[in-house]
Structures are given as C-alpha cells and as structure tokens.
Amino acid sequence: MSVVALKPYSFPAKDVRENFPAPLLFIGWEDHLMFGAPIALPLPPDTPFGALGAAVLPGTYGYHPDFARIDWDKVEWLKSGQPWKPDPAKSLAENGLKHKDVIRFRTPGLSGLNGSCN
C-alpha cells in the first residue's frame, strides 16, 4: 500500500550535519542482536578508522563478552550492506564516510552468547 500526502510536506530537515557536533556514523555489529540497531556516534571526520576498534567501540560494545575476543585484523566490514575494505590508517573521511553513513562489522567465529546471536 502506498501513502499519498494530502498537502505539500515541506520543511527544513533537522538531521543535517550542521545540527550535530560532528558527523554521525551509524555502526552495527552483525550477529549480536543484544544490540538491536546500529549505534549512532558523532565522530570527527579526521578520526583514524583504526581508532574505532581500539578507542571508540569499547565504550559501546565492550561489555559484551565477545568484544574482548575480536580479532580486528579478521573483521569483515559492510558499508550500505556491501562488503567493504576500509584502510585503518586513513581517517573516516579518507575512507569515504560521511554524515549518517551506516557501516556494520562481522566478527568471524563470534556469534553472540553461546552462538545465539545475542
């Protein structure tokens, strides 16, 4: 079923980059449904991509028992649902990430509590 607007629906967007302290990056962890949706983090564009696993994500996903066992060299990344190979030495911006992009990571061999995807 489609939806049809009855009147013009014109207003300025509230989620534009200028309304946040830094560009928002949505990050999700595959096979870990304890986290029901990607998290949104305001991250400066010059943040090194490699800092995600070392300094950024421990504060959000670090309490999950699998997190300490992640081999970051084997993590598989997805951008907009497609396999993606970011360069950890380059910044988020240099890796092509911009405001409201969504990335996900898969951790081979780790699939939640007792393999439950939780």
GROMACS .gro file of C-alpha atoms in nm, residues 12-105:
model
   94
   12PRO     CA    1   1.383   2.206   0.670
   13ALA     CA    2   1.548   1.879   0.771
   14LYS     CA    3   1.657   1.867   1.136
   15ASP     CA    4   1.918   1.595   1.092
   16VAL     CA    5   2.159   1.788   0.869
   17ARG     CA    6   2.529   1.779   0.953
   18GLU     CA    7   2.531   2.136   1.085
   19ASN     CA    8   2.299   2.038   1.373
   20PHE     CA    9   2.547   1.792   1.527
   21PRO     CA   10   2.885   1.836   1.698
   22ALA     CA   11   3.040   1.603   1.438
   23PRO     CA   12   2.913   1.388   1.151
   24LEU     CA   13   2.701   1.096   1.273
   25LEU     CA   14   2.826   0.749   1.189
   26PHE     CA   15   2.593   0.452   1.244
   27ILE     CA   16   2.781   0.135   1.342
   28GLY     CA   17   2.624  -0.209   1.383
   29TRP     CA   18   2.767  -0.543   1.496
   30GLU     CA   19   2.641  -0.837   1.291
   31ASP     CA   20   2.520  -1.150   1.472
   32HIS     CA   21   2.493  -0.965   1.803
   33LEU     CA   22   2.125  -0.889   1.848
   34MET     CA   23   2.179  -0.780   2.207
   35PHE     CA   24   2.228  -0.451   2.021
   36GLY     CA   25   1.903  -0.423   1.827
   37ALA     CA   26   2.014  -0.149   1.589
   38PRO     CA   27   2.332   0.028   1.481
   39ILE     CA   28   2.453   0.287   1.727
   40ALA     CA   29   2.485   0.649   1.618
   41LEU     CA   30   2.807   0.820   1.716
   42PRO     CA   31   2.918   1.176   1.640
   43LEU     CA   32   3.276   1.125   1.520
   44PRO     CA   33   3.512   1.387   1.379
   45PRO     CA   34   3.592   1.315   1.013
   46ASP     CA   35   3.966   1.311   1.089
   47THR     CA   36   3.927   1.018   1.333
   48PRO     CA   37   4.151   0.732   1.216
   49PHE     CA   38   3.937   0.436   1.114
   50GLY     CA   39   4.162   0.208   1.322
   51ALA     CA   40   4.059   0.400   1.633
   52LEU     CA   41   3.709   0.254   1.611
   53GLY     CA   42   3.812  -0.085   1.749
   54ALA     CA   43   4.075   0.048   1.985
   55ALA     CA   44   3.916   0.359   2.133
   56VAL     CA   45   3.557   0.417   2.019
   57LEU     CA   46   3.368   0.088   2.018
   58PRO     CA   47   3.487  -0.045   2.357
   59GLY     CA   48   3.270   0.221   2.520
   60THR     CA   49   2.957   0.097   2.346
   61TYR     CA   50   3.003  -0.272   2.272
   62GLY     CA   51   3.280  -0.352   2.521
   63TYR     CA   52   3.057  -0.503   2.788
   64HIS     CA   53   2.957  -0.790   2.556
   65PRO     CA   54   3.171  -1.099   2.633
   66ASP     CA   55   3.258  -1.146   2.263
   67PHE     CA   56   3.407  -0.797   2.231
   68ALA     CA   57   3.734  -0.880   2.408
   69ARG     CA   58   3.783  -1.175   2.172
   70ILE     CA   59   3.755  -0.977   1.846
   71ASP     CA   60   4.049  -1.016   1.610
   72TRP     CA   61   4.030  -0.676   1.440
   73ASP     CA   62   4.254  -0.796   1.155
   74LYS     CA   63   3.985  -1.051   1.060
   75VAL     CA   64   3.677  -0.831   1.099
   76GLU     CA   65   3.462  -0.813   0.785
   77TRP     CA   66   3.317  -0.468   0.719
   78LEU     CA   67   2.999  -0.378   0.533
   79LYS     CA   68   2.904  -0.034   0.404
   80SER     CA   69   2.545   0.008   0.294
   81GLY     CA   70   2.514  -0.371   0.307
   82GLN     CA   71   2.805  -0.435   0.069
   83PRO     CA   72   3.147  -0.584   0.156
   84TRP     CA   73   3.393  -0.304   0.217
   85LYS     CA   74   3.765  -0.284   0.297
   86PRO     CA   75   3.843   0.034   0.494
   87ASP     CA   76   4.203   0.141   0.548
   88PRO     CA   77   4.261   0.155   0.926
   89ALA     CA   78   4.545   0.407   0.884
   90LYS     CA   79   4.323   0.656   0.700
   91SER     CA   80   4.063   0.884   0.854
   92LEU     CA   81   3.691   0.823   0.841
   93ALA     CA   82   3.663   1.091   0.572
   94GLU     CA   83   3.952   0.944   0.371
   95ASN     CA   84   3.767   0.611   0.382
   96GLY     CA   85   3.472   0.785   0.221
   97LEU     CA   86   3.250   0.803   0.529
   98LYS     CA   87   3.020   1.100   0.565
   99HIS     CA   88   2.729   1.219   0.780
  100LYS     CA   89   2.471   0.946   0.850
  101ASP     CA   90   2.656   0.666   0.673
  102VAL     CA   91   2.589   0.315   0.804
  103ILE     CA   92   2.864   0.058   0.847
  104ARG     CA   93   2.845  -0.286   1.006
  105PHE     CA   94   3.110  -0.530   1.114
   0.00000   0.00000   0.00000
